CSV table of C-alpha atoms in Angstrom, one decimal:
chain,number,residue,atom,x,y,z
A,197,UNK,CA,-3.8,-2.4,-45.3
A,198,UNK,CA,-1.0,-1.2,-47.7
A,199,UNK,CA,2.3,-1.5,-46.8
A,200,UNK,CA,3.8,1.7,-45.3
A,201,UNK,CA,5.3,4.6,-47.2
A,202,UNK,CA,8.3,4.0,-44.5
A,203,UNK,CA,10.7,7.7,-44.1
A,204,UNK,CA,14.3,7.0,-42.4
A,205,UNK,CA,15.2,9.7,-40.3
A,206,UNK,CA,18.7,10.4,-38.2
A,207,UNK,CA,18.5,9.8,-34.5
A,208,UNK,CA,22.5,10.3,-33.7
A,209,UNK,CA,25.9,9.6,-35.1
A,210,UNK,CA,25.0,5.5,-34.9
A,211,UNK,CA,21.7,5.6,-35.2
A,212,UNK,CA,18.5,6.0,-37.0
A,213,UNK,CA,14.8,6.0,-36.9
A,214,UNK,CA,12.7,4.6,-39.6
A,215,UNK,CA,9.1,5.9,-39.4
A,216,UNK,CA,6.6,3.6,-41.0
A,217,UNK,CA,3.5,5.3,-39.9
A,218,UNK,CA,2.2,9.0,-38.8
A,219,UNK,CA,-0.8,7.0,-37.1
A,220,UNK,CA,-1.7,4.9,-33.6
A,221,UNK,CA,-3.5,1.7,-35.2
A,222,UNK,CA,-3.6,-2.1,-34.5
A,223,UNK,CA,-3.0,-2.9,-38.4
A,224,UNK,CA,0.4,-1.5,-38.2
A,225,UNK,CA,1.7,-4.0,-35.9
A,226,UNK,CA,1.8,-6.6,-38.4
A,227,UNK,CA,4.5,-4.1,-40.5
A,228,UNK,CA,5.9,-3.2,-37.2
A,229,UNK,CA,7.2,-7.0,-36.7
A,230,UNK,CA,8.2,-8.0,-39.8
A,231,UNK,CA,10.3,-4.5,-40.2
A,232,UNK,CA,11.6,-5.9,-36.8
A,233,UNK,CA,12.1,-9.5,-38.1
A,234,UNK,CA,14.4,-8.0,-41.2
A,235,UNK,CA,16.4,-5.6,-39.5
A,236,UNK,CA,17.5,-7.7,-36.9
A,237,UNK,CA,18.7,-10.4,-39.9
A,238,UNK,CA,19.9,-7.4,-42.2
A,239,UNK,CA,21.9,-6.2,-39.5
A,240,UNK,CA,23.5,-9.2,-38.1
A,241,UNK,CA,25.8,-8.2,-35.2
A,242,UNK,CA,26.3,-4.7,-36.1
A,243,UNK,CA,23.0,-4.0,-34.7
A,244,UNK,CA,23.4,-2.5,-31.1
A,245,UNK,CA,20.0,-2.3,-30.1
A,246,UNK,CA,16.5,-2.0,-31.9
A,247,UNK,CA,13.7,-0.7,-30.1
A,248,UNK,CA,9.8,-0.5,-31.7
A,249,UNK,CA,7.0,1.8,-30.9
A,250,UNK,CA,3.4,2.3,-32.1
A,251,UNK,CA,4.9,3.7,-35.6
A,252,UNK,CA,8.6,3.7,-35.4
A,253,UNK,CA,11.6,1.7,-34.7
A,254,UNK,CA,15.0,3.1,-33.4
A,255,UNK,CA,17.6,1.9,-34.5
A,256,UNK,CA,21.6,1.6,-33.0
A,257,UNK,CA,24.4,0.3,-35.0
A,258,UNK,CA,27.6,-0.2,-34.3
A,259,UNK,CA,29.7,2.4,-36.3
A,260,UNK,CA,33.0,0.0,-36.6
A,261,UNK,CA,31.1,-2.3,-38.6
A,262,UNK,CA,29.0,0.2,-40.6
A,263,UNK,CA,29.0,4.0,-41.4
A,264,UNK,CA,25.6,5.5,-42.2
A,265,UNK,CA,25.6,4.9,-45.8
A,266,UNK,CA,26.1,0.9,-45.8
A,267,UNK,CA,23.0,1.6,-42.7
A,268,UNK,CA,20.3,3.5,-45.2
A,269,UNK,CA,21.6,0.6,-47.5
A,270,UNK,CA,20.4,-2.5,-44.9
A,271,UNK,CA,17.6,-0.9,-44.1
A,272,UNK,CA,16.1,-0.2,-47.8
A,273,UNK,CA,17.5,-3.7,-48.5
A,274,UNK,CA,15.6,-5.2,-45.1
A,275,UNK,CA,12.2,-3.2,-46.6
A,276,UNK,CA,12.5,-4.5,-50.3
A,277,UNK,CA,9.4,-7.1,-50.8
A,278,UNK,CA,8.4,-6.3,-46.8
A,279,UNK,CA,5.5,-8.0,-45.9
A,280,UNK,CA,3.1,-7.7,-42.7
A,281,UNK,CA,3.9,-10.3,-40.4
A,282,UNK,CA,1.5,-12.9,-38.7
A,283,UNK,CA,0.5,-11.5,-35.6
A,284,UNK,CA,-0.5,-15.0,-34.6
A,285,UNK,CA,3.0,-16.1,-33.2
A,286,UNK,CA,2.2,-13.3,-30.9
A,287,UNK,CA,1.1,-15.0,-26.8
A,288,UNK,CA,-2.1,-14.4,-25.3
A,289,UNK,CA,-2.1,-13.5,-22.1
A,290,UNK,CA,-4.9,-13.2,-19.5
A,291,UNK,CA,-4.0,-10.5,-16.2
A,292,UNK,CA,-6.4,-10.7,-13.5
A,293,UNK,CA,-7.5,-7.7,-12.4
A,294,UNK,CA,-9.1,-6.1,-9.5
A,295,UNK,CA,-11.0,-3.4,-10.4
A,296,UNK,CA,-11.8,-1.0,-7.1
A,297,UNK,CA,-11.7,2.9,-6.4
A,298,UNK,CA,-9.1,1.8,-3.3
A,299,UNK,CA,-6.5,0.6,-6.1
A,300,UNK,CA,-7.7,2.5,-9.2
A,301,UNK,CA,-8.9,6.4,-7.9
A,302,UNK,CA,-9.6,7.3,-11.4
A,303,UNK,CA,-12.7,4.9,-11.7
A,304,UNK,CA,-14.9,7.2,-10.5
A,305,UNK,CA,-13.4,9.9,-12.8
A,306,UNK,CA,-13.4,8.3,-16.3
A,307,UNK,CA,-17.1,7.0,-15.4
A,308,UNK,CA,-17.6,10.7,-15.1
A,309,UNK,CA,-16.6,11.6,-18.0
A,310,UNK,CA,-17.7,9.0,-20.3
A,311,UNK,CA,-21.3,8.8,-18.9
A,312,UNK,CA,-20.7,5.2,-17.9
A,313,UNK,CA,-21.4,3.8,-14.7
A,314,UNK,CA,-18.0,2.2,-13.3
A,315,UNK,CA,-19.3,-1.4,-13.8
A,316,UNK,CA,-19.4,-0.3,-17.0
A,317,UNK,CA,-16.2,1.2,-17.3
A,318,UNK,CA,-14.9,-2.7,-16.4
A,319,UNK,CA,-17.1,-3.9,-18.5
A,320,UNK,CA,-15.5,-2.0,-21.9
A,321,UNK,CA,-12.3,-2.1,-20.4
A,322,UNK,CA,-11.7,-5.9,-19.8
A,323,UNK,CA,-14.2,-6.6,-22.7
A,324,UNK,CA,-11.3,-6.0,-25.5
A,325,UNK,CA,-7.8,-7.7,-26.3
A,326,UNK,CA,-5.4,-5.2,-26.7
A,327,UNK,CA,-2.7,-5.3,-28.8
A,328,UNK,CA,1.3,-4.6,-27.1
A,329,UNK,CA,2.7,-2.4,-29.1
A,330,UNK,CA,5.7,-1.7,-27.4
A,331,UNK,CA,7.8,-1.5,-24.3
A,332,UNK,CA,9.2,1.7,-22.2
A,333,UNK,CA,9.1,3.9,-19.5
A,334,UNK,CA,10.3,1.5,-17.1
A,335,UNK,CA,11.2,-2.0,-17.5
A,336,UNK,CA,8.8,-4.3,-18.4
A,337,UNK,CA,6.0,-1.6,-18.9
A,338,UNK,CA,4.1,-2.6,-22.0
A,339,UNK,CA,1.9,-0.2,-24.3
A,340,UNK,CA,-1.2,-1.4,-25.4
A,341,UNK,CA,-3.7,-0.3,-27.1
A,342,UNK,CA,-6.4,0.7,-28.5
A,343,UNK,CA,-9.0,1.6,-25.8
A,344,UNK,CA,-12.6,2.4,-26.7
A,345,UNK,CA,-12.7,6.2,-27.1
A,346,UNK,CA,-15.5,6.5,-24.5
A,347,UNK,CA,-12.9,5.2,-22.4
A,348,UNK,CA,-9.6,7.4,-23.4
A,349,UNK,CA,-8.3,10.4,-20.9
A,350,UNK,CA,-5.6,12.8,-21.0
A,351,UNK,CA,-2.7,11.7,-18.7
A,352,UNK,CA,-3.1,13.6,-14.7
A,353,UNK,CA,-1.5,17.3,-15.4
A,354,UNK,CA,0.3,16.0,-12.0
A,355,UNK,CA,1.9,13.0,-12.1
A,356,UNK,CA,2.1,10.7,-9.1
A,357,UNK,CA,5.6,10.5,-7.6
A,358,UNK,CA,4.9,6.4,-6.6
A,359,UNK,CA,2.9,4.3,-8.1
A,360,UNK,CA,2.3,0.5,-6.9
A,361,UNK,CA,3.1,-2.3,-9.2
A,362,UNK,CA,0.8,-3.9,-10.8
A,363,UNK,CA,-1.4,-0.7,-11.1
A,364,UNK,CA,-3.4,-0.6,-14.5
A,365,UNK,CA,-4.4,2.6,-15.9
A,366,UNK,CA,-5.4,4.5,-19.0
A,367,UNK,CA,-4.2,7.5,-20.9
A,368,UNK,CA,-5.7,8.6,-24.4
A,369,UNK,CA,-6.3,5.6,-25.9
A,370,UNK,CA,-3.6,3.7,-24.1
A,371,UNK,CA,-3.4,1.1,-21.3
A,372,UNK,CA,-1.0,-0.4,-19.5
A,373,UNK,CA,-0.4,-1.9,-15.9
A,374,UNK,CA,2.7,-0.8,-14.1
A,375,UNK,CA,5.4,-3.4,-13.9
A,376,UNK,CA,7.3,-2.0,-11.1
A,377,UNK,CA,6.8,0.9,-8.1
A,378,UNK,CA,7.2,4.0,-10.2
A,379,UNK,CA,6.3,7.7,-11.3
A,380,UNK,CA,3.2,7.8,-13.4
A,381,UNK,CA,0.5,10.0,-14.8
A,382,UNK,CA,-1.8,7.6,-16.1
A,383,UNK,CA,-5.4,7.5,-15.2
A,384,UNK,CA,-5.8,4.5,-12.9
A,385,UNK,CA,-8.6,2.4,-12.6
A,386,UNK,CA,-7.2,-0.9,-10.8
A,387,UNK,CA,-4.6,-3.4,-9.6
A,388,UNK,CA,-3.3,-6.7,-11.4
A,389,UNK,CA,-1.7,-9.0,-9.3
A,390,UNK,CA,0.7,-10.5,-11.9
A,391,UNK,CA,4.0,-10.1,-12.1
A,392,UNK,CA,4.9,-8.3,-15.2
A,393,UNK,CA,9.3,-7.9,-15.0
A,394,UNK,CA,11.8,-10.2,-13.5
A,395,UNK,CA,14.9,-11.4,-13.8
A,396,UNK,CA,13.6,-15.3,-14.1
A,397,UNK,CA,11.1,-14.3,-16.8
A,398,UNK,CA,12.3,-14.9,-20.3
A,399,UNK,CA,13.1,-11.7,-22.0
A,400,UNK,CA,12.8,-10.0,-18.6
A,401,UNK,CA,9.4,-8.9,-19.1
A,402,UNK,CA,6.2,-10.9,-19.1
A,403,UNK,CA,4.7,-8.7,-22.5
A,404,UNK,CA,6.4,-8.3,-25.4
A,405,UNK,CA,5.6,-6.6,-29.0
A,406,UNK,CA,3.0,-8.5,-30.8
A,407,UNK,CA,1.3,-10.1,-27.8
A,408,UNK,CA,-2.4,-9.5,-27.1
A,409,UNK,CA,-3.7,-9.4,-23.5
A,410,UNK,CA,-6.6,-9.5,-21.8
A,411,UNK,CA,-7.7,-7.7,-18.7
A,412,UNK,CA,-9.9,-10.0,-16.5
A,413,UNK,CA,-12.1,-9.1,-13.5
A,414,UNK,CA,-11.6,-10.5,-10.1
A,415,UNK,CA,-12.5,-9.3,-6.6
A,416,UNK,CA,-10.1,-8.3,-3.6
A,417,UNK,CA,-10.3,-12.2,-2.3
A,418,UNK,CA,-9.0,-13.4,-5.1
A,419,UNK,CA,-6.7,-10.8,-5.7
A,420,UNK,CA,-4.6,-11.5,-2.4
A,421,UNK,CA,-5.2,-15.0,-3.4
A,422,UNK,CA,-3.0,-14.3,-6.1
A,423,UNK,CA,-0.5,-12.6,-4.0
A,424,UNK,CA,-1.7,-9.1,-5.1
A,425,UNK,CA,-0.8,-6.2,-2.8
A,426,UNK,CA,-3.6,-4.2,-1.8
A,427,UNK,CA,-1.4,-1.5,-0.2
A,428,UNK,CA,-2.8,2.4,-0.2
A,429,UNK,CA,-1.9,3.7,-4.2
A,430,UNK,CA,1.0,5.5,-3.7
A,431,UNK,CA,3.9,2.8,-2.3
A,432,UNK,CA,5.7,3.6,0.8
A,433,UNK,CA,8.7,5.2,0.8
């Protein structure tokens, strides 16, 4: 792939956005971590925060080091020679999943609309390693991607008020599994029993940009095994 035609664009007083791609695609995360890699060195300790998605990354700097000018000028300086990264320093990580109408009441539906059975809905779902592309929502919630498009729904035109952790779920061509009890509009289609946020876990969260992960099927035994929580889908208050 070429390297990106990147477009820097102003998010706030102390901050900007440089857009690197229009698209959704797996081949830009290797661009995606390098631009990462020399911003953060670029910036040094004027950089406030920097936060990646599927084609951009945010940028905040700190204004009493740098005004916007000497920021356009680290970032074209941090893009000069840019080269994808290895995506092979990213983890691998493997979350067990139970797979099961009680836990995931969209099974049915995306079986429905894709003309799969729902064993074969698992099947494509947990047959692919998807790529995290980034992190948001809540903490800890990690986008990844890309679904089969068999497989890919519009989020629920009502979102649920409370969703169990752990919950994994699809919109578009999206997935994800809910790190915490939340709001959420994604199609679900099971439970993991991992724990995915947490003050003990380095970084906070278990998935981070650049990782790959891998949904695995287990039943309900082995699920509460594994300390799942097999609680009705919407938490208790």
């Amino acid at each position: 792939m070429k390297a990106p035609n990147a477009r820097l664009e102003v998010a706030g007083i102390d901050s900007l956005i440089l857009r690197l791609f229009e698209h959704i695609d797996e081949a830009n995360m290797p661009w995606m971590l390098a631009a990462r890699t020399r911003l953060q060195a670029a910036f040094g300790g004027a950089l406030i925060d920097l936060v990646p998605s599927y084609t951009t990354l945010l940028l905040h700097y700190d204004l009493c080091q740098l005004d916007s000018e000497q920021a356009r000028t680290k970032v074209a300086e941090a893009l000069d020679g840019l080269q994808p990264a290895d995506v092979q320093g990213g983890r691998e990580h493997q979350l067990p999943t139970w797979y099961d109408r009680s836990v995931g009441p969209e099974l049915q539906l995306l079986a429905r609309r894709s003309g799969l059975s729902e064993a074969e809905v698992i099947a494509r779902h947990s047959g692919h390693a998807y790529q995290v592309f980034a992190l948001g929502f809540a903490p800890g919630f990690a986008f990844m991607g890309l679904v089969e498009e068999i497989l890919a729904a519009p989020r629920l035109s009502t979102p649920r008020k409370r969703i169990a952790a752990g919950s994994v779920g699809i919109a578009e061509r999206q997935t994800a599994a809910y790190p915490v009890v939340s709001p959420g509009g994604w199609n679900l289609i099971g439970r993991t029993p991992s724990r995915l946020f947490g003050s003990d876990i380095e970084g906070y969260s278990l998935l981070q940009p650049g990782d790959r992960v891998c949904f695995v099927p287990i039943e309900r035994a082995e699920f509460i095994r594994l300390g799942g929580d097999d609680s009705p889908l919407e938490a208790s208050q």
